[in-house]
PDB file of C-alpha atoms in Angstrom:
ATOM      1  CA  MET A  12      82.163 158.201 113.972  1.00 59.00           C
ATOM      2  CA  LEU A  13      80.925 154.720 112.800  1.00 69.00           C
ATOM      3  CA  LEU A  14      83.265 154.663 109.734  1.00 73.00           C
ATOM      4  CA  SER A  15      86.279 152.373 109.597  1.00 74.00           C
ATOM      5  CA  PRO A  16      89.761 153.787 109.055  1.00 76.00           C
ATOM      6  CA  PRO A  17      90.702 153.530 105.605  1.00 72.00           C
ATOM      7  CA  GLU A  18      93.561 151.017 106.163  1.00 72.00           C
ATOM      8  CA  LYS A  19      91.067 148.837 107.582  1.00 78.00           C
ATOM      9  CA  VAL A  20      88.329 148.798 104.819  1.00 79.00           C
ATOM     10  CA  GLN A  21      88.320 145.741 102.602  1.00 78.00           C
ATOM     11  CA  ARG A  22      86.319 144.539  99.640  1.00 76.00           C
ATOM     12  CA  LYS A  23      83.722 141.450  99.557  1.00 77.00           C
ATOM     13  CA  ASP A  24      86.554 139.225  98.540  1.00 78.00           C
ATOM     14  CA  GLY A  25      88.676 140.161 101.379  1.00 78.00           C
ATOM     15  CA  THR A  26      91.056 142.260  99.330  1.00 80.00           C
ATOM     16  CA  PRO A  27      92.310 145.508 100.870  1.00 79.00           C
ATOM     17  CA  VAL A  28      91.622 148.746  99.489  1.00 74.00           C
ATOM     18  CA  LYS A  29      94.711 150.457  97.905  1.00 73.00           C
ATOM     19  CA  LEU A  30      95.361 153.638  99.411  1.00 70.00           C
ATOM     20  CA  VAL A  31      96.564 156.498  97.111  1.00 68.00           C
ATOM     21  CA  PRO A  32      99.475 158.129  98.241  1.00 69.00           C
ATOM     22  CA  ARG A  33      99.717 161.691  98.797  1.00 71.00           C
ATOM     23  CA  ILE A  34     101.565 163.585  96.203  1.00 70.00           C
ATOM     24  CA  SER A  35     102.764 167.223  96.148  1.00 77.00           C
ATOM     25  CA  ASP A  36     100.411 170.092  94.907  1.00 75.00           C
ATOM     26  CA  LYS A  37     102.866 170.835  92.184  1.00 82.00           C
ATOM     27  CA  GLU A  38     103.095 167.188  90.772  1.00 79.00           C
ATOM     28  CA  GLU A  39      99.298 166.931  90.964  1.00 74.00           C
ATOM     29  CA  LEU A  40      98.776 170.039  89.041  1.00 77.00           C
ATOM     30  CA  LYS A  41     101.321 168.738  86.501  1.00 81.00           C
ATOM     31  CA  VAL A  42      99.511 165.625  85.934  1.00 75.00           C
ATOM     32  CA  LEU A  43      96.132 167.171  86.042  1.00 74.00           C
ATOM     33  CA  GLY A  44      97.199 169.510  83.181  1.00 78.00           C
ATOM     34  CA  GLN A  45      98.498 166.432  81.120  1.00 78.00           C
ATOM     35  CA  LEU A  46      94.876 164.759  81.541  1.00 75.00           C
ATOM     36  CA  MET A  47      92.815 167.754  80.957  1.00 75.00           C
ATOM     37  CA  PRO A  48      93.243 167.919  77.165  1.00 80.00           C
ATOM     38  CA  THR A  49      92.826 164.220  76.577  1.00 77.00           C
ATOM     39  CA  LYS A  50      89.747 163.014  74.655  1.00 78.00           C
ATOM     40  CA  PRO A  51      87.926 161.221  77.515  1.00 71.00           C
ATOM     41  CA  VAL A  52      88.119 164.312  79.713  1.00 73.00           C
ATOM     42  CA  LEU A  53      87.001 166.803  76.972  1.00 78.00           C
ATOM     43  CA  LEU A  54      84.254 164.626  76.047  1.00 76.00           C
ATOM     44  CA  VAL A  55      82.446 164.757  79.460  1.00 72.00           C
ATOM     45  CA  ALA A  56      83.424 168.559  80.098  1.00 74.00           C
ATOM     46  CA  PRO A  57      80.260 169.562  78.399  1.00 77.00           C
ATOM     47  CA  LEU A  58      78.212 167.658  80.933  1.00 73.00           C
ATOM     48  CA  PHE A  59      79.741 169.280  83.738  1.00 71.00           C
ATOM     49  CA  LEU A  60      79.284 172.870  82.075  1.00 73.00           C
ATOM     50  CA  TYR A  61      75.683 172.207  81.580  1.00 74.00           C
ATOM     51  CA  ALA A  62      75.140 170.803  85.246  1.00 70.00           C
ATOM     52  CA  ILE A  63      76.337 174.097  86.604  1.00 71.00           C
ATOM     53  CA  TRP A  64      75.190 176.532  83.940  1.00 73.00           C
ATOM     54  CA  SER A  65      71.463 175.694  84.339  1.00 77.00           C
ATOM     55  CA  LEU A  66      71.741 176.246  88.320  1.00 75.00           C
ATOM     56  CA  PRO A  67      70.772 179.941  88.545  1.00 76.00           C
ATOM     57  CA  TYR A  68      67.669 179.535  86.443  1.00 83.00           C
ATOM     58  CA  ILE A  69      66.496 176.360  88.345  1.00 85.00           C
ATOM     59  CA  GLY A  70      66.955 178.285  91.600  1.00 82.00           C
ATOM     60  CA  SER A  71      65.087 181.251  90.330  1.00 85.00           C
ATOM     61  CA  TYR A  72      62.293 179.229  88.744  1.00 89.00           C
ATOM     62  CA  LEU A  73      61.442 177.742  92.163  1.00 88.00           C
ATOM     63  CA  SER A  74      61.616 180.854  94.195  1.00 88.00           C
ATOM     64  CA  LEU A  75      59.679 182.852  91.742  1.00 89.00           C
ATOM     65  CA  TYR A  76      56.720 180.555  91.084  1.00 92.00           C
ATOM     66  CA  PHE A  77      56.179 178.354  94.219  1.00 91.00           C
ATOM     67  CA  SER A  78      55.233 179.178  97.846  1.00 90.00           C
ATOM     68  CA  VAL A  79      57.762 178.786 100.928  1.00 89.00           C
ATOM     69  CA  ARG A  80      56.260 175.212 101.816  1.00 89.00           C
ATOM     70  CA  SER A  81      56.461 174.139  98.319  1.00 90.00           C
ATOM     71  CA  ARG A  82      59.998 175.103  98.033  1.00 90.00           C
ATOM     72  CA  ALA A  83      60.782 173.199 101.384  1.00 90.00           C
ATOM     73  CA  LEU A  84      58.932 170.276 100.134  1.00 91.00           C
ATOM     74  CA  ALA A  85      61.078 170.415  96.842  1.00 90.00           C
ATOM     75  CA  SER A  86      64.200 170.531  98.730  1.00 88.00           C
ATOM     76  CA  LEU A  87      63.550 167.339 100.684  1.00 91.00           C
ATOM     77  CA  VAL A  88      62.243 165.397  97.633  1.00 92.00           C
ATOM     78  CA  SER A  89      64.853 166.515  95.232  1.00 88.00           C
ATOM     79  CA  ALA A  90      67.443 165.308  97.734  1.00 87.00           C
ATOM     80  CA  LEU A  91      65.800 161.863  98.144  1.00 91.00           C
ATOM     81  CA  ALA A  92      65.342 161.582  94.315  1.00 89.00           C
ATOM     82  CA  TYR A  93      68.986 162.678  93.619  1.00 84.00           C
ATOM     83  CA  ILE A  94      70.236 159.936  95.939  1.00 86.00           C
ATOM     84  CA  THR A  95      67.734 157.193  94.744  1.00 88.00           C
ATOM     85  CA  THR A  96      68.280 157.714  91.072  1.00 85.00           C
ATOM     86  CA  ASN A  97      72.166 157.877  91.238  1.00 81.00           C
ATOM     87  CA  ALA A  98      72.323 154.919  93.406  1.00 84.00           C
ATOM     88  CA  LEU A  99      70.145 153.029  90.578  1.00 85.00           C
ATOM     89  CA  PHE A 100      71.948 154.483  87.781  1.00 82.00           C
ATOM     90  CA  GLY A 101      75.294 153.591  89.517  1.00 80.00           C
ATOM     91  CA  SER A 102      74.169 149.984  89.831  1.00 84.00           C
ATOM     92  CA  PHE A 103      73.417 149.666  86.251  1.00 84.00           C
ATOM     93  CA  VAL A 104      76.692 151.253  85.038  1.00 79.00           C
ATOM     94  CA  ASP A 105      78.454 148.558  87.482  1.00 80.00           C
ATOM     95  CA  TRP A 106      76.179 145.655  86.344  1.00 84.00           C
ATOM     96  CA  GLN A 107      78.704 143.149  85.001  1.00 84.00           C
ATOM     97  CA  CYS A 108      76.018 141.068  82.881  1.00 87.00           C
ATOM     98  CA  LEU A 109      76.419 143.839  80.136  1.00 85.00           C
ATOM     99  CA  SER A 110      79.602 144.715  78.405  1.00 87.00           C
ATOM    100  CA  LEU A 111      81.120 148.246  79.349  1.00 80.00           C
ATOM    101  CA  ASN A 112      80.318 149.616  75.993  1.00 83.00           C
ATOM    102  CA  THR A 113      76.694 148.526  75.987  1.00 87.00           C
ATOM    103  CA  ARG A 114      76.341 150.017  79.678  1.00 85.00           C
ATOM    104  CA  ALA A 115      78.011 153.200  78.616  1.00 80.00           C
ATOM    105  CA  ARG A 116      75.686 153.683  75.385  1.00 85.00           C
ATOM    106  CA  TRP A 117      72.447 152.787  77.281  1.00 86.00           C
ATOM    107  CA  GLY A 118      73.636 155.033  80.218  1.00 81.00           C
ATOM    108  CA  PHE A 119      74.132 157.899  78.024  1.00 81.00           C
ATOM    109  CA  LEU A 120      70.849 157.374  76.290  1.00 86.00           C
ATOM    110  CA  ILE A 121      68.932 157.315  79.423  1.00 84.00           C
ATOM    111  CA  MET A 122      70.672 160.580  80.816  1.00 82.00           C
ATOM    112  CA  THR A 123      69.977 162.365  77.404  1.00 82.00           C
ATOM    113  CA  ALA A 124      66.491 161.359  77.223  1.00 86.00           C
ATOM    114  CA  LEU A 125      65.660 162.346  80.715  1.00 84.00           C
ATOM    115  CA  THR A 126      67.437 165.718  80.472  1.00 84.00           C
ATOM    116  CA  GLY A 127      66.055 166.597  77.031  1.00 87.00           C
ATOM    117  CA  ALA A 128      62.604 165.746  77.928  1.00 89.00           C
ATOM    118  CA  SER A 129      62.735 167.843  81.163  1.00 89.00           C
ATOM    119  CA  TRP A 130      63.994 170.888  79.278  1.00 90.00           C
ATOM    120  CA  ILE A 131      61.499 170.401  76.598  1.00 93.00           C
ATOM    121  CA  TRP A 132      58.818 170.186  79.228  1.00 92.00           C
ATOM    122  CA  GLY A 133      60.144 173.456  80.898  1.00 91.00           C
ATOM    123  CA  ALA A 134      60.182 175.267  77.698  1.00 92.00           C
ATOM    124  CA  VAL A 135      56.288 174.558  77.149  1.00 93.00           C
ATOM    125  CA  ILE A 136      55.312 175.737  80.680  1.00 92.00           C
ATOM    126  CA  GLN A 137      57.771 178.613  81.260  1.00 93.00           C
ATOM    127  CA  PRO A 138      55.755 181.077  78.834  1.00 92.00           C
ATOM    128  CA  GLY A 139      52.565 180.785  81.035  1.00 92.00           C
ATOM    129  CA  TYR A 140      54.651 181.319  84.143  1.00 92.00           C
ATOM    130  CA  THR A 141      56.087 184.283  82.726  1.00 91.00           C
ATOM    131  CA  LYS A 142      52.829 185.682  81.985  1.00 90.00           C
ATOM    132  CA  HIS A 143      50.716 185.043  84.871  1.00 87.00           C
ATOM    133  CA  LYS A 144      53.539 184.744  87.675  1.00 88.00           C
ATOM    134  CA  PRO A 145      51.963 182.318  89.863  1.00 89.00           C
ATOM    135  CA  ALA A 146      52.927 181.263  93.636  1.00 88.00           C
ATOM    136  CA  LEU A 147      51.894 177.612  93.550  1.00 90.00           C
ATOM    137  CA  ASP A 148      50.992 175.808  96.862  1.00 90.00           C
ATOM    138  CA  TRP A 149      50.634 172.131  96.749  1.00 86.00           C
ATOM    139  CA  PHE A 150      46.960 172.181  96.835  1.00 89.00           C
ATOM    140  CA  ASP A 151      46.602 174.666  93.796  1.00 90.00           C
ATOM    141  CA  PRO A 152      45.631 173.299  90.305  1.00 90.00           C
ATOM    142  CA  GLY A 153      48.602 172.675  88.001  1.00 88.00           C
ATOM    143  CA  PHE A 154      50.889 172.388  91.027  1.00 91.00           C
ATOM    144  CA  ALA A 155      52.467 169.117  90.043  1.00 90.00           C
ATOM    145  CA  ARG A 156      52.671 169.885  86.621  1.00 90.00           C
ATOM    146  CA  GLY A 157      55.235 172.651  87.322  1.00 90.00           C
ATOM    147  CA  TRP A 158      56.815 171.388  90.584  1.00 91.00           C
ATOM    148  CA  THR A 159      57.811 167.870  89.128  1.00 91.00           C
ATOM    149  CA  ILE A 160      59.962 169.247  86.679  1.00 90.00           C
ATOM    150  CA  TYR A 161      62.094 170.911  89.244  1.00 90.00           C
ATOM    151  CA  ILE A 162      62.818 167.614  90.715  1.00 90.00           C
ATOM    152  CA  LEU A 163      63.737 166.152  87.201  1.00 88.00           C
ATOM    153  CA  TRP A 164      66.220 168.990  86.863  1.00 87.00           C
ATOM    154  CA  GLN A 165      67.820 168.224  90.013  1.00 82.00           C
ATOM    155  CA  VAL A 166      68.262 164.602  89.245  1.00 80.00           C
ATOM    156  CA  ASN A 167      71.691 165.247  87.546  1.00 65.00           C
ATOM    157  CA  LEU A 168      73.079 161.864  86.366  1.00 55.00           C
ATOM    158  CA  ALA A 169      76.132 163.668  84.709  1.00 52.00           C
ATOM    159  CA  LYS A 170      78.401 161.580  86.712  1.00 53.00           C
ATOM    160  CA  PHE A 171      80.523 160.160  83.915  1.00 51.00           C
ATOM    161  CA  ILE A 172      84.232 160.166  84.750  1.00 50.00           C
ATOM    162  CA  ALA A 173      86.286 158.485  81.818  1.00 48.00           C
ATOM    163  CA  PRO A 174      89.919 158.306  82.852  1.00 48.00           C
ATOM    164  CA  PRO A 175      92.368 157.218  80.089  1.00 47.00           C
ATOM    165  CA  LYS A 176      93.918 154.915  82.762  1.00 50.00           C
ATOM    166  CA  ARG A 177      92.347 152.409  85.220  1.00 53.00           C
ATOM    167  CA  ASP A 178      94.549 153.112  88.286  1.00 56.00           C
ATOM    168  CA  PRO A 179      93.346 154.775  91.123  1.00 57.00           C
ATOM    169  CA  GLU A 180      95.789 157.656  91.267  1.00 58.00           C
ATOM    170  CA  CYS A 181      94.405 158.849  87.808  1.00 59.00           C
ATOM    171  CA  CYS A 182      90.895 158.229  88.797  1.00 61.00           C
ATOM    172  CA  SER A 183      91.482 160.540  91.737  1.00 59.00           C
ATOM    173  CA  ILE A 184      93.196 163.175  89.633  1.00 59.00           C
ATOM    174  CA  VAL A 185      90.688 163.217  86.814  1.00 60.00           C
ATOM    175  CA  SER A 186      87.712 163.462  89.389  1.00 61.00           C
ATOM    176  CA  GLY A 187      89.100 166.871  90.280  1.00 61.00           C
ATOM    177  CA  GLU A 188      88.432 167.806  86.587  1.00 60.00           C
ATOM    178  CA  ALA A 189      84.669 167.961  87.413  1.00 61.00           C
ATOM    179  CA  PRO A 190      84.554 170.826  90.072  1.00 65.00           C
ATOM    180  CA  ILE A 191      87.307 172.827  88.000  1.00 67.00           C
ATOM    181  CA  THR A 192      85.172 172.701  84.836  1.00 64.00           C
ATOM    182  CA  SER A 193      81.917 173.468  86.973  1.00 64.00           C
ATOM    183  CA  SER A 194      83.577 176.492  88.631  1.00 71.00           C
ATOM    184  CA  ILE A 195      84.356 177.986  85.183  1.00 72.00           C
ATOM    185  CA  ALA A 196      80.892 177.452  84.027  1.00 69.00           C
ATOM    186  CA  LEU A 197      79.340 178.881  87.031  1.00 71.00           C
ATOM    187  CA  ALA A 198      81.634 182.129  87.042  1.00 77.00           C
ATOM    188  CA  ALA A 199      80.693 182.459  83.302  1.00 76.00           C
ATOM    189  CA  ALA A 200      76.827 181.989  84.003  1.00 72.00           C
ATOM    190  CA  ILE A 201      76.981 184.614  86.885  1.00 76.00           C
ATOM    191  CA  LYS A 202      78.726 186.960  84.907  1.00 81.00           C
ATOM    192  CA  ILE A 203      76.056 186.859  82.179  1.00 79.00           C
ATOM    193  CA  GLN A 204      72.992 186.528  84.280  1.00 74.00           C
ATOM    194  CA  ALA A 205      73.956 188.732  87.142  1.00 79.00           C
ATOM    195  CA  PRO A 206      76.670 191.072  86.119  1.00 85.00           C
ATOM    196  CA  ASP A 207      76.407 193.739  88.813  1.00 87.00           C
ATOM    197  CA  PHE A 208      76.779 190.915  91.473  1.00 83.00           C
ATOM    198  CA  PHE A 209      79.665 189.371  89.506  1.00 83.00           C
ATOM    199  CA  LYS A 210      81.373 192.886  89.485  1.00 86.00           C
ATOM    200  CA  ALA A 211      80.985 193.627  93.300  1.00 86.00           C
ATOM    201  CA  LEU A 212      82.268 190.018  93.749  1.00 82.00           C
ATOM    202  CA  LEU A 213      85.483 190.913  91.721  1.00 83.00           C
ATOM    203  CA  GLU A 214      85.990 194.096  93.730  1.00 85.00           C
ATOM    204  CA  LYS A 215      85.198 192.958  97.329  1.00 83.00           C
ATOM    205  CA  GLY A 216      85.877 189.136  97.022  1.00 78.00           C
ATOM    206  CA  VAL A 217      84.730 186.560  99.303  1.00 73.00           C
ATOM    207  CA  ARG A 218      85.531 185.855 102.899  1.00 71.00           C
ATOM    208  CA  TYR A 219      85.256 182.491 104.475  1.00 66.00           C
ATOM    209  CA  LEU A 220      85.479 182.305 108.378  1.00 68.00           C
ATOM    210  CA  TYR A 221      86.379 179.171 110.035  1.00 66.00           C
ATOM    211  CA  ARG A 222      87.062 178.717 113.767  1.00 68.00           C
ATOM    212  CA  TYR A 223      89.026 176.032 114.777  1.00 68.00           C
ATOM    213  CA  GLY A 224      89.691 175.061 118.500  1.00 67.00           C
ATOM    214  CA  PRO A 225      92.465 172.766 120.025  1.00 65.00           C
ATOM    215  CA  GLU A 226      90.194 169.854 120.119  1.00 63.00           C
ATOM    216  CA  ASP A 227      87.880 168.282 117.646  1.00 58.00           C
ATOM    217  CA  VAL A 228      84.117 169.149 117.942  1.00 56.00           C
ATOM    218  CA  SER A 229      81.712 166.677 116.934  1.00 53.00           C
ATOM    219  CA  ASN A 230      78.539 168.967 117.209  1.00 51.00           C
ATOM    220  CA  SER A 231      80.273 171.550 114.792  1.00 51.00           C
ATOM    221  CA  THR A 232      80.099 171.947 111.060  1.00 50.00           C
ATOM    222  CA  VAL A 233      83.777 172.135 111.028  1.00 50.00           C
ATOM    223  CA  GLY A 234      84.035 169.153 113.310  1.00 53.00           C
ATOM    224  CA  THR A 235      87.963 169.260 113.335  1.00 66.00           C
ATOM    225  CA  SER A 236      90.792 171.059 115.467  1.00 74.00           C
ATOM    226  CA  VAL A 237      93.066 173.305 114.016  1.00 73.00           C
ATOM    227  CA  LEU A 238      95.591 170.468 113.995  1.00 75.00           C
ATOM    228  CA  GLY A 239      93.224 168.255 112.050  1.00 74.00           C
ATOM    229  CA  ALA A 240      92.723 171.020 109.494  1.00 73.00           C
ATOM    230  CA  CYS A 241      96.213 172.580 109.201  1.00 76.00           C
ATOM    231  CA  GLY A 242      98.521 170.633 111.309  1.00 78.00           C
ATOM    232  CA  GLN A 243      99.852 167.847 108.860  1.00 77.00           C
ATOM    233  CA  HIS A 244     103.374 168.751 109.372  1.00 83.00           C
ATOM    234  CA  VAL A 245     103.120 169.547 113.189  1.00 84.00           C
ATOM    235  CA  LEU A 246     105.104 167.104 115.333  1.00 85.00           C
ATOM    236  CA  ALA A 247     104.197 166.129 118.885  1.00 81.00           C
ATOM    237  CA  SER A 248     107.757 167.321 119.997  1.00 87.00           C
ATOM    238  CA  ASP A 249     107.098 170.841 118.463  1.00 87.00           C
ATOM    239  CA  ASP A 250     106.907 173.773 120.909  1.00 88.00           C
ATOM    240  CA  GLU A 251     103.983 176.242 120.475  1.00 86.00           C
ATOM    241  CA  LEU A 252     105.915 178.688 118.247  1.00 89.00           C
ATOM    242  CA  THR A 253     106.943 175.835 115.942  1.00 90.00           C
ATOM    243  CA  LYS A 254     103.076 174.578 115.896  1.00 86.00           C
ATOM    244  CA  ARG A 255     102.097 178.046 115.071  1.00 85.00           C
ATOM    245  CA  SER A 256     104.536 178.747 112.415  1.00 87.00           C
ATOM    246  CA  LYS A 257     103.781 175.150 110.647  1.00 86.00           C
ATOM    247  CA  ILE A 258     100.170 175.993 110.721  1.00 83.00           C
ATOM    248  CA  GLU A 259     100.301 179.496 109.267  1.00 82.00           C
ATOM    249  CA  LYS A 260     102.405 178.219 106.652  1.00 84.00           C
ATOM    250  CA  GLU A 261      99.839 175.591 105.780  1.00 80.00           C
ATOM    251  CA  VAL A 262      96.934 178.316 105.727  1.00 77.00           C
ATOM    252  CA  ARG A 263      99.235 180.400 103.419  1.00 78.00           C
ATOM    253  CA  ARG A 264      98.880 177.662 100.916  1.00 75.00           C
ATOM    254  CA  HIS A 265      95.168 178.734 100.605  1.00 67.00           C
ATOM    255  CA  SER A 266      95.504 182.384 101.362  1.00 63.00           C
ATOM    256  CA  ASN A 267      97.948 184.929 102.282  1.00 60.00           C
ATOM    257  CA  ASN A 268      95.538 187.101 104.151  1.00 56.00           C
ATOM    258  CA  LEU A 269      96.116 186.074 107.775  1.00 54.00           C
ATOM    259  CA  SER A 270      94.646 189.323 109.188  1.00 51.00           C
ATOM    260  CA  GLY A 271      92.510 188.633 112.205  1.00 47.00           C
ATOM    261  CA  MET A 272      93.494 184.997 112.252  1.00 50.00           C
ATOM    262  CA  ARG A 273      93.507 183.579 115.896  1.00 51.00           C
ATOM    263  CA  ILE A 274      94.852 180.121 116.510  1.00 50.00           C
ATOM    264  CA  GLU A 275      93.687 178.535 119.949  1.00 49.00           C
ATOM    265  CA  GLY A 276      95.322 176.012 121.784  1.00 47.00           C
TER     266      GLY A 276
END
């Protein structure tokens, strides 16, 4: 509610922020396909694969060896640590006193050292946990030894985006490469680590249920109306049947299954 509209945002020097014009999905996929095989994108792809591949193990590690309130504390502290470290790391990467190459090299070394040290630490303590299967609370001896490593695992600094061009359009499109690569890695990890669940997922699929009303709702997780979510092409002069037709057409861009769909308003 307190955010300024994009067209009113400006930088410290007073220059306005250039808004990237919306292009068609077909054109965006075409440009993304051209950028995916490029060297800068391929070099950062392993980072995104790593970031997702380890998630099932990290989650199981916390739930198997720590008490409920230890896990709750970990959720809070890991979020704060993630925000703080990424802000500091981002400030360093944007620091103009050093050359871009120097910042990139030191950033890579920092990220590699932190990641490597945390997994070496995990490899040392995991055999003991496998043998004794503890349920550590924060007052138990050895709690910090195993709990702290979870926080380090959650501090994911793999946020390098290296577009071959510097224009905003290229940056926004290349940024979509991260979730694509991560999704592929997550699917592969689930198939290996939970094959029965993966098979059931393929057979039954996944269902998402969203309830959109005619007005924006500020106290809802959805937070928008049906027009805000799927009414990009709806005009004020359209009648109800035309509005419904345009909204259903927009929904079909994501799914052809409209069974049980109810449009209010």
